[in-house]
Structures are given as structure tokens and as C-alpha cells.
Amino acid sequence: MRRKLSSYLLTVLTLGLVSQISQVLFLREFITVFHGNELSLGLILAAWLVWVGVGSYFGAYLVERVNRTLFLLISSTVALLLILPATILLARSLRGFFDILPGAYLSLLDMIFSCFLLMAPACLLLGIQFVLLSKAWRERNLAENTSGAEKTYISEAAGNMLGGILFTFFMVHYLTPLQSAVSAGTLLLLAVLLVSKKVEIAPNPIPVKSSLMGAGLVLAFIIYIFPILEYVDDWSYQVQWKNFAPQHQLIETHHSKYGAISVSKREDQYSFFQSGHLIFSTAGPETKIPGLEEQEAVEFAHLAMVQHASPERVLLIGGGLRGTLSEILKHAVKRVDYVELDEILTEAARPYVSPRTLEALNDPRVRLLHEDGRLFIKLAQEKYDIIIVDNPDPFTADLNRYYTEEFFSEAKALLEEEGVFVTGVTSTPDLRGTAIANRNATIYHTLNSVFERVLPAGERFMFYIASDTHEQISIDAAFIQERYRERDIEHESFSPERYHTLLEETQLQRVNWMVRNHGRSRDAHLKGPGAVPPAPGTVTEQEETEFELPPVRQDRFINSDLKPIGYYYTLMFWEELTREKHPFSLKQLLNVEYWWILPLGCLPLLVVLGLRSASKKTVASKTVSYFAVLFTVFTTGLSTMTMLIALLFSFQSIYGFVYETVGLITAMFMGGLALGAFFTHRYVINKAEMLTLAGVQLLMALLAVASALVLPQAAAVQSPAIIFVFFSILTFMAGLINGVDFPLTAACYMAWSRRPDKSAGTVYGVELFGACIGAMLASTVVAPILGIVACFFLVGIVSVLASLVILIARGKATYV
């Protein structure tokens, strides 16, 4: 019996392992299709959770009516083996099904529709398999309770943890996504076939010889097609690229721990994308005058460098490969520390960048550092005359880390006494549109909260120049033109007169009025800036009178690590630019307010009080208990997933490596979940006690509130190792409480229904549905708009609410 159970345990562990690998694969593929947009992170997880939940609910219905458990298990596993790679291929061709412009973002509704449609088949099968294996384990033990579901839940969670570790440390480095998907499906099929030769999963076990033969054939076929999958992988990337940018030729694709890197070509210009998002474009080696192709980088570099009277030590974060580095070196600098995150990106770019960029990379004054720029800023001990941030716009929470109050403060600490900080973002003429005005004003107000003086300039590209020394920086064209001429720089594509075009007086007055005045009224984030006065005054006059303006609305116009509103405004801007007439826009979500939780929170209390006061006591007692248990299951799923999304967002903001570590982070969560479920299953004797369930909800509330209080302090920690350990502990604890909750709620539900398989499927499904709602709310509304800390307070509120519902219902419940 022990050997049989060990074999069966292996199958359940494999199910969890395959489930986790599949989830991470889907996350990475869809994030790439959605341009690395973290809003999609919650949507992808939500689609996963809701369909697995529906699958478990349908599985509970199925096993009570179809007494062919082994047949259902094997057929669903075979189907899963085919569906996993098919889903990846469909995801890569996804954009071809939408009528959108090349490079345009899919709308929020498009992303929801895509995730829920494509992920449904695989997730339904995984949910069904959970119930099938739960029933088989229960029947093996001749049990009439939910112990089979509890053991399956524990073992699958342990397998999830192993799957996250396996993917993070092996698969992502040595296998293509298609090879990983096929390998995962094959592992599960082999486990099911090999176990079926000994374990009698009723009613008709497969003979040993047949199961071994089937396993051998499957393995031989997979080994045969494995090398072919590499070619299929390359072909599918070509299909994906044609839908994304049909006028560009995809040259090659590289896989990095930070994202999939694509190199494309159009005429003599090369563009580099990471996770579907444009990082930079540059002139190719065949371009005769690369300065013309790299004009934006040329202007950015020379406007930045003349902001300091005599810059000797420069820190450049990003942008060096597009031409900014070579332009900086034309000035009399002694040293440039150039920080570029991804070494694979640098090596992929070397064959395609211009000779002047290659020369700059080899210049003895340049120190090339492949590190995370944010961590470099946090840990560096040296001082700089100028810090230039030439990263892409904050389209993602990861990029937003370079536009937050915390980052600006850390950068300021590395500047010499008269040092200068320069950054920039793409913009529009006259800052037309609410989203772009919100984003540009937010960056200005955030910088202005850190530096003594901030000067915005530009039109299609907005420059931000900041310093604590008032006289050091200037946007007076004549003044900085003279500085440039004094340096005696010879340049074939940039003349000193260009400063007069970049810094045209009327345009400067208009832009400064907009960013300085916008963001000071209660509804500014919804209405956008007002009309610019005919005579807004000179920039100097606007600076002198700015203190007379109303205060900035901090919650909507200060960008921070734990409230990445600048990233949300950037997504709004791109949506307005490419999908203006879409019926549902991100702007509508800006209407969300904190107090909305109050009426929503009162609703379940009113329901449980109404049920408790019903006249038919026996029916009311049963109904109120059902409601209390299922509501608790729902809030547990919502709370734990909200916390996980909040931790992923904050980990991304502070550490910056979610694409690489998402498998490991979810593995930690599942490890805690497995331990919590095991502890409850093993040591809690009376699991159907609702008072214990109420106590677990209070523990969740305490963890959430403690996390909300500690997280802002954790952001200031310098050691990456300590940060990682801190987030690991929080993630593990969230999973631990979730794991403790499942056996308790399953037992409470079973105390009334007396139907173990239905109890397991229903409780598992409702928990996943709650997790789905939590993932969507946290990623699209709460974290980016109200802030990451608000996610934890939301968890605290709903957990206390669940505890109150249980306590009210408990007074009515008498188990039968």
C-alpha cells in the first residue's frame, strides 16, 4: 500500500509541477504580447484561476456521473500535452486577430478577452484533473470525507513549488518555450501511464505491459520531435513579428532572463525590442552619416551635457547603444560610467550599431557595467557631475522605477554639490490629451519634490533638467549655445544653432505653464490641463510665482515606487494615441476612490444578517453556514492573490527582475501553501470548527496590515539579498495562511453537504474565483492607481469582514 501511495503521490506532484510550469510559460508569453505591461499580469493570473476553478467545479459534477476515472485522467492528460504548445503558438499570433495599428497596445478589454479565451482549454483540464485525483485518493483510502482533496491540495502545491524552481533554474536557460511546454505535458502523461500499471484507479486499471508500452511510445515520439520544436519556435516568432510590425524584418531573437529580445530592421535602421516593447533604435553599420539616424540621441546628449559648466564624471543609465554615449564623449569628460541592464542586449546589438557606437564602447574613458541601474544608484559610493537617464518611457512598472520620488532622491545623493540630473520622455505638441499632460506633470512634480530647481523643455520629446544649484542649469538657448561653442566640438549633424529650435521661447512658456499648473485641483487627473493663457509669462516669471499656486495633489501627481501612477498615465497615453475610440478606456478607472470599499463591504454583512433572521430555522441555519463558508473561501482567494500581485509589483519596483523570478516567487507562495495545508491536515483534529476559520481570517488581516506598514521601510534597504529574503518571507506567509484555510473550509462545507467530491470541487473553485477577482482588481486598479500599500489594506478589510461573517453565521449553525 505504501508503494502504491508513493507512486500515486508522484503523479499528483507532477500535476502541480506541470501546472506551475504552464502558468509561468503563459505569463511570459502573454506579457510579451502585451508589451511587458504589468497590468496584464493580474489579468493573465485571473484567467488562469477562474478557468481552473471552473474546471474543478465541472470535474466535481463529472466524477459524480461518470465512473471512468482512469479514462478521464489519461484522455485529459493527452489533450493537455497537445494544448500547451498550441496555446503558446496561438498567443504569438494573437495580434493578427485584432484590427489594430502596428505597434499599438491591445486595450484592457482586448487583453481580458485574449487571456480568458486562449487559456481556457488548458486550465479547464488542470482543474478537472485536480478533482479526478482527489476522488482517486479518497477512494483508495476508503474515506467519505475531504481528506483526499486535502492530500491532493498539499501534494499539488508542493509540485507547484518544484515546478517554479525547475523552470527558473533549468528550463528558462536550456529549453525554448515550446520545448518546455512539451516536456511538461510529457512528464505528466508518463506519470499517469506509469502509475496506472499498479494503482487501481477504478474501475478498469491498465495492464502493466500496455502502460509501459504506451509510456515508451510517448517518450520515443517526443525525443524524435524535440529538435524540430526549435524550428517551430523560430517560425512562430516570425509570425508574431509580422503581426506586430509588418514593415520591419525580424533579424533574430534572443532569450534573456529579463525578457525576449528581438532585433528588427527597416531600411538601414535597426530596432531592439524587449518583451515586445521598443528599447531603442539606431543607425546600422552601413549608414554613411549615423548622426542623422540618431538625431534624437544626439540632441538629448548635447542638451544634457551643456547643463554643467565643466562635466568630468558622468553616469549614463541606458541609451548608450542608440548613440547617446558617443555624443557624451565629444565633451571633455574624464570618465563615463555606462550602466546597461542586459549583457545579452549589448552583445546582440554589437553587430548592428554604428561604428561610432562601437568605438565609444571601447573608449578607455568608458566603464561599461551590466547591472540594474536602480540598484547601481542605490549602492554606488562615487559622485558624479551629471547623471543622465536615457531609458524608455515608463510603459511598465519596471521602467517606472526610474521616474519615482525614491529614485530621484537616490540619484541626487550621488551628485556633486553643483551636480545635474537629466531625464526625458516622449511627448506630443502642446501636451495635447489628458494622459500625456498627467504623465508629464507627474514627472515634473515628482522631480520638483526632490530638487531645488527643475526645468522642463521640449515638445515631441520632453526634457527634464534638475539641480540644487540654481545657476548651473538653463534653458536659455543663447546661454547654452555659448557653452557648447566654448568646448570647440566639431559635429557633422549637430550645430549650436539647433538649441534655438529645441528651446523656442513661446513653446517653453507654454510647456512650463502646463506642467507647473496642472495637477493642483481635485479632478485634474480626469479633466486634463486648462487652456494656456495668451501670455503665460516667461519661464523665470513662472518659477518666481509658482509658490503662489495651490498645492499639488500628492496622491495623483507624485510618482513613487509604491504608487506607480506615472506608469498608468503612460499606458493611458499610448492607449489614447493608438486606440482612441475604444469603448472602454483606462481613463475610466481613474474614477475609483478609496471609500468605495465601504458600501461593498456592508453588502455581505447585510446578507448574512438577513439569512440569520430567516423564519425557517433549519433551512436558514444551513443556508447561512453555506454562505459564510463560501464567502470566506472567496475572500481568502481574493486576499492571497491581491497580496501576491502587490508583492510582485513592489518586488518589481524595488528589485526589478520579475520576468526572471516570477517562477521562483510563485514557487515560494506554493511552498507556503503546501506547508500550511499539510499542517492543518495533520494536526488540526476538528477542522469543521468555524471559530478556527474566523481566527485564520484575522491572521490574514494582521499579516496584511503588518506588510503595509513595513513595506515602505523595505524599499530603502540597500542589500538586494535582504530585499529578496524579505519578499520571500512575505510571499511564503501569504501562501501559508492560504494553505491553512483550504482544509478548514472544505471540512466546514462537507459538514453540511455530506458530499466529499462536490465539497472539494466547490471550495477549490470558489477560492480560485476569489483569487481571479483579486488578481484583476490588484493589477488594474488598486496597485497602479491607489497604490501598492492600498492592496494590503484592502486585504485587511476583507479578511476582518470574512471573520465577522463567520462569527455571525456561527451563532445559527448546528451541524447535522
PDB file of C-alpha atoms in Angstrom, residues 231-336:
ATOM      1  CA  TYR A 231      12.448  25.470 -35.811  1.00  0.00           C
ATOM      2  CA  VAL A 232       8.748  25.743 -34.935  1.00  0.00           C
ATOM      3  CA  ASP A 233       9.709  28.204 -32.200  1.00  0.00           C
ATOM      4  CA  ASP A 234      11.626  30.399 -34.677  1.00  0.00           C
ATOM      5  CA  TRP A 235       8.794  30.213 -37.213  1.00  0.00           C
ATOM      6  CA  SER A 236       6.214  31.293 -34.627  1.00  0.00           C
ATOM      7  CA  TYR A 237       8.344  34.298 -33.680  1.00  0.00           C
ATOM      8  CA  GLN A 238       8.362  35.339 -37.346  1.00  0.00           C
ATOM      9  CA  VAL A 239       4.552  35.081 -37.401  1.00  0.00           C
ATOM     10  CA  GLN A 240       4.350  37.114 -34.203  1.00  0.00           C
ATOM     11  CA  TRP A 241       6.587  39.784 -35.642  1.00  0.00           C
ATOM     12  CA  LYS A 242       4.647  40.134 -38.889  1.00  0.00           C
ATOM     13  CA  ASN A 243       1.537  40.895 -36.865  1.00  0.00           C
ATOM     14  CA  PHE A 244       3.401  43.325 -34.640  1.00  0.00           C
ATOM     15  CA  ALA A 245       5.486  45.319 -37.151  1.00  0.00           C
ATOM     16  CA  PRO A 246       4.905  44.136 -40.736  1.00  0.00           C
ATOM     17  CA  GLN A 247       7.208  46.794 -42.211  1.00  0.00           C
ATOM     18  CA  HIS A 248      10.152  45.555 -40.157  1.00  0.00           C
ATOM     19  CA  GLN A 249      12.172  42.441 -40.849  1.00  0.00           C
ATOM     20  CA  LEU A 250      12.851  40.259 -37.805  1.00  0.00           C
ATOM     21  CA  ILE A 251      16.576  39.530 -37.846  1.00  0.00           C
ATOM     22  CA  GLU A 252      16.962  37.416 -34.719  1.00  0.00           C
ATOM     23  CA  THR A 253      15.526  36.694 -31.284  1.00  0.00           C
ATOM     24  CA  HIS A 254      17.450  36.176 -28.054  1.00  0.00           C
ATOM     25  CA  HIS A 255      16.163  34.882 -24.733  1.00  0.00           C
ATOM     26  CA  SER A 256      17.339  36.727 -21.653  1.00  0.00           C
ATOM     27  CA  LYS A 257      16.394  36.465 -18.009  1.00  0.00           C
ATOM     28  CA  TYR A 258      14.985  39.986 -18.394  1.00  0.00           C
ATOM     29  CA  GLY A 259      12.797  39.233 -21.421  1.00  0.00           C
ATOM     30  CA  ALA A 260      12.769  38.091 -25.039  1.00  0.00           C
ATOM     31  CA  ILE A 261      14.989  40.378 -27.144  1.00  0.00           C
ATOM     32  CA  SER A 262      14.008  40.898 -30.789  1.00  0.00           C
ATOM     33  CA  VAL A 263      16.229  42.599 -33.369  1.00  0.00           C
ATOM     34  CA  SER A 264      14.390  44.083 -36.367  1.00  0.00           C
ATOM     35  CA  LYS A 265      15.460  46.049 -39.434  1.00  0.00           C
ATOM     36  CA  ARG A 266      13.805  48.660 -41.618  1.00  0.00           C
ATOM     37  CA  GLU A 267      15.987  50.056 -44.383  1.00  0.00           C
ATOM     38  CA  ASP A 268      19.231  50.980 -42.585  1.00  0.00           C
ATOM     39  CA  GLN A 269      17.698  51.382 -39.120  1.00  0.00           C
ATOM     40  CA  TYR A 270      17.815  48.625 -36.517  1.00  0.00           C
ATOM     41  CA  SER A 271      15.318  48.462 -33.650  1.00  0.00           C
ATOM     42  CA  PHE A 272      15.641  46.430 -30.465  1.00  0.00           C
ATOM     43  CA  PHE A 273      12.622  45.210 -28.530  1.00  0.00           C
ATOM     44  CA  GLN A 274      12.442  43.532 -25.130  1.00  0.00           C
ATOM     45  CA  SER A 275       9.264  41.670 -24.178  1.00  0.00           C
ATOM     46  CA  GLY A 276       7.511  43.363 -27.100  1.00  0.00           C
ATOM     47  CA  HIS A 277       8.494  46.876 -26.031  1.00  0.00           C
ATOM     48  CA  LEU A 278      10.832  49.134 -28.041  1.00  0.00           C
ATOM     49  CA  ILE A 279      14.087  49.721 -26.166  1.00  0.00           C
ATOM     50  CA  PHE A 280      15.913  51.773 -28.767  1.00  0.00           C
ATOM     51  CA  SER A 281      16.586  52.256 -32.478  1.00  0.00           C
ATOM     52  CA  THR A 282      19.937  53.010 -34.036  1.00  0.00           C
ATOM     53  CA  ALA A 283      21.674  53.532 -37.323  1.00  0.00           C
ATOM     54  CA  GLY A 284      23.193  50.410 -38.805  1.00  0.00           C
ATOM     55  CA  PRO A 285      26.879  49.968 -39.620  1.00  0.00           C
ATOM     56  CA  GLU A 286      26.135  50.662 -43.312  1.00  0.00           C
ATOM     57  CA  THR A 287      24.716  54.155 -42.607  1.00  0.00           C
ATOM     58  CA  LYS A 288      27.056  56.818 -44.017  1.00  0.00           C
ATOM     59  CA  ILE A 289      26.038  59.585 -41.578  1.00  0.00           C
ATOM     60  CA  PRO A 290      24.746  57.829 -38.441  1.00  0.00           C
ATOM     61  CA  GLY A 291      24.210  61.120 -36.643  1.00  0.00           C
ATOM     62  CA  LEU A 292      21.164  61.785 -38.814  1.00  0.00           C
ATOM     63  CA  GLU A 293      19.598  58.427 -37.885  1.00  0.00           C
ATOM     64  CA  GLU A 294      20.446  59.009 -34.240  1.00  0.00           C
ATOM     65  CA  GLN A 295      19.275  62.628 -34.163  1.00  0.00           C
ATOM     66  CA  GLU A 296      17.114  62.211 -31.074  1.00  0.00           C
ATOM     67  CA  ALA A 297      20.016  60.740 -29.108  1.00  0.00           C
ATOM     68  CA  VAL A 298      22.323  63.485 -30.413  1.00  0.00           C
ATOM     69  CA  GLU A 299      20.003  66.266 -29.244  1.00  0.00           C
ATOM     70  CA  PHE A 300      19.370  64.607 -25.893  1.00  0.00           C
ATOM     71  CA  ALA A 301      23.083  64.155 -25.169  1.00  0.00           C
ATOM     72  CA  HIS A 302      24.162  67.681 -26.125  1.00  0.00           C
ATOM     73  CA  LEU A 303      21.293  69.387 -24.313  1.00  0.00           C
ATOM     74  CA  ALA A 304      22.151  67.375 -21.202  1.00  0.00           C
ATOM     75  CA  MET A 305      25.924  67.893 -21.313  1.00  0.00           C
ATOM     76  CA  VAL A 306      25.786  71.692 -21.589  1.00  0.00           C
ATOM     77  CA  GLN A 307      23.758  71.902 -18.372  1.00  0.00           C
ATOM     78  CA  HIS A 308      27.002  71.638 -16.402  1.00  0.00           C
ATOM     79  CA  ALA A 309      29.777  74.163 -16.767  1.00  0.00           C
ATOM     80  CA  SER A 310      32.569  71.574 -16.754  1.00  0.00           C
ATOM     81  CA  PRO A 311      31.329  67.973 -16.565  1.00  0.00           C
ATOM     82  CA  GLU A 312      34.113  65.485 -15.882  1.00  0.00           C
ATOM     83  CA  ARG A 313      32.374  62.459 -14.367  1.00  0.00           C
ATOM     84  CA  VAL A 314      29.150  61.286 -15.995  1.00  0.00           C
ATOM     85  CA  LEU A 315      26.766  58.455 -15.137  1.00  0.00           C
ATOM     86  CA  LEU A 316      24.661  57.263 -18.067  1.00  0.00           C
ATOM     87  CA  ILE A 317      21.828  54.818 -17.394  1.00  0.00           C
ATOM     88  CA  GLY A 318      20.630  53.274 -20.659  1.00  0.00           C
ATOM     89  CA  GLY A 319      20.753  54.841 -24.109  1.00  0.00           C
ATOM     90  CA  GLY A 320      24.393  54.199 -24.904  1.00  0.00           C
ATOM     91  CA  LEU A 321      23.666  51.735 -27.688  1.00  0.00           C
ATOM     92  CA  ARG A 322      21.401  54.158 -29.526  1.00  0.00           C
ATOM     93  CA  GLY A 323      24.124  56.806 -29.810  1.00  0.00           C
ATOM     94  CA  THR A 324      23.926  58.853 -26.592  1.00  0.00           C
ATOM     95  CA  LEU A 325      27.244  57.516 -25.283  1.00  0.00           C
ATOM     96  CA  SER A 326      29.273  58.517 -28.347  1.00  0.00           C
ATOM     97  CA  GLU A 327      27.848  62.063 -28.157  1.00  0.00           C
ATOM     98  CA  ILE A 328      28.699  62.423 -24.471  1.00  0.00           C
ATOM     99  CA  LEU A 329      32.318  61.534 -25.261  1.00  0.00           C
ATOM    100  CA  LYS A 330      32.601  64.535 -27.605  1.00  0.00           C
ATOM    101  CA  HIS A 331      32.669  66.680 -24.474  1.00  0.00           C
ATOM    102  CA  ALA A 332      35.822  66.886 -22.345  1.00  0.00           C
ATOM    103  CA  VAL A 333      34.809  64.202 -19.873  1.00  0.00           C
ATOM    104  CA  LYS A 334      37.304  62.168 -17.876  1.00  0.00           C
ATOM    105  CA  ARG A 335      35.058  59.198 -17.155  1.00  0.00           C
ATOM    106  CA  VAL A 336      31.647  57.857 -18.117  1.00  0.00           C
TER     107      VAL A 336
END
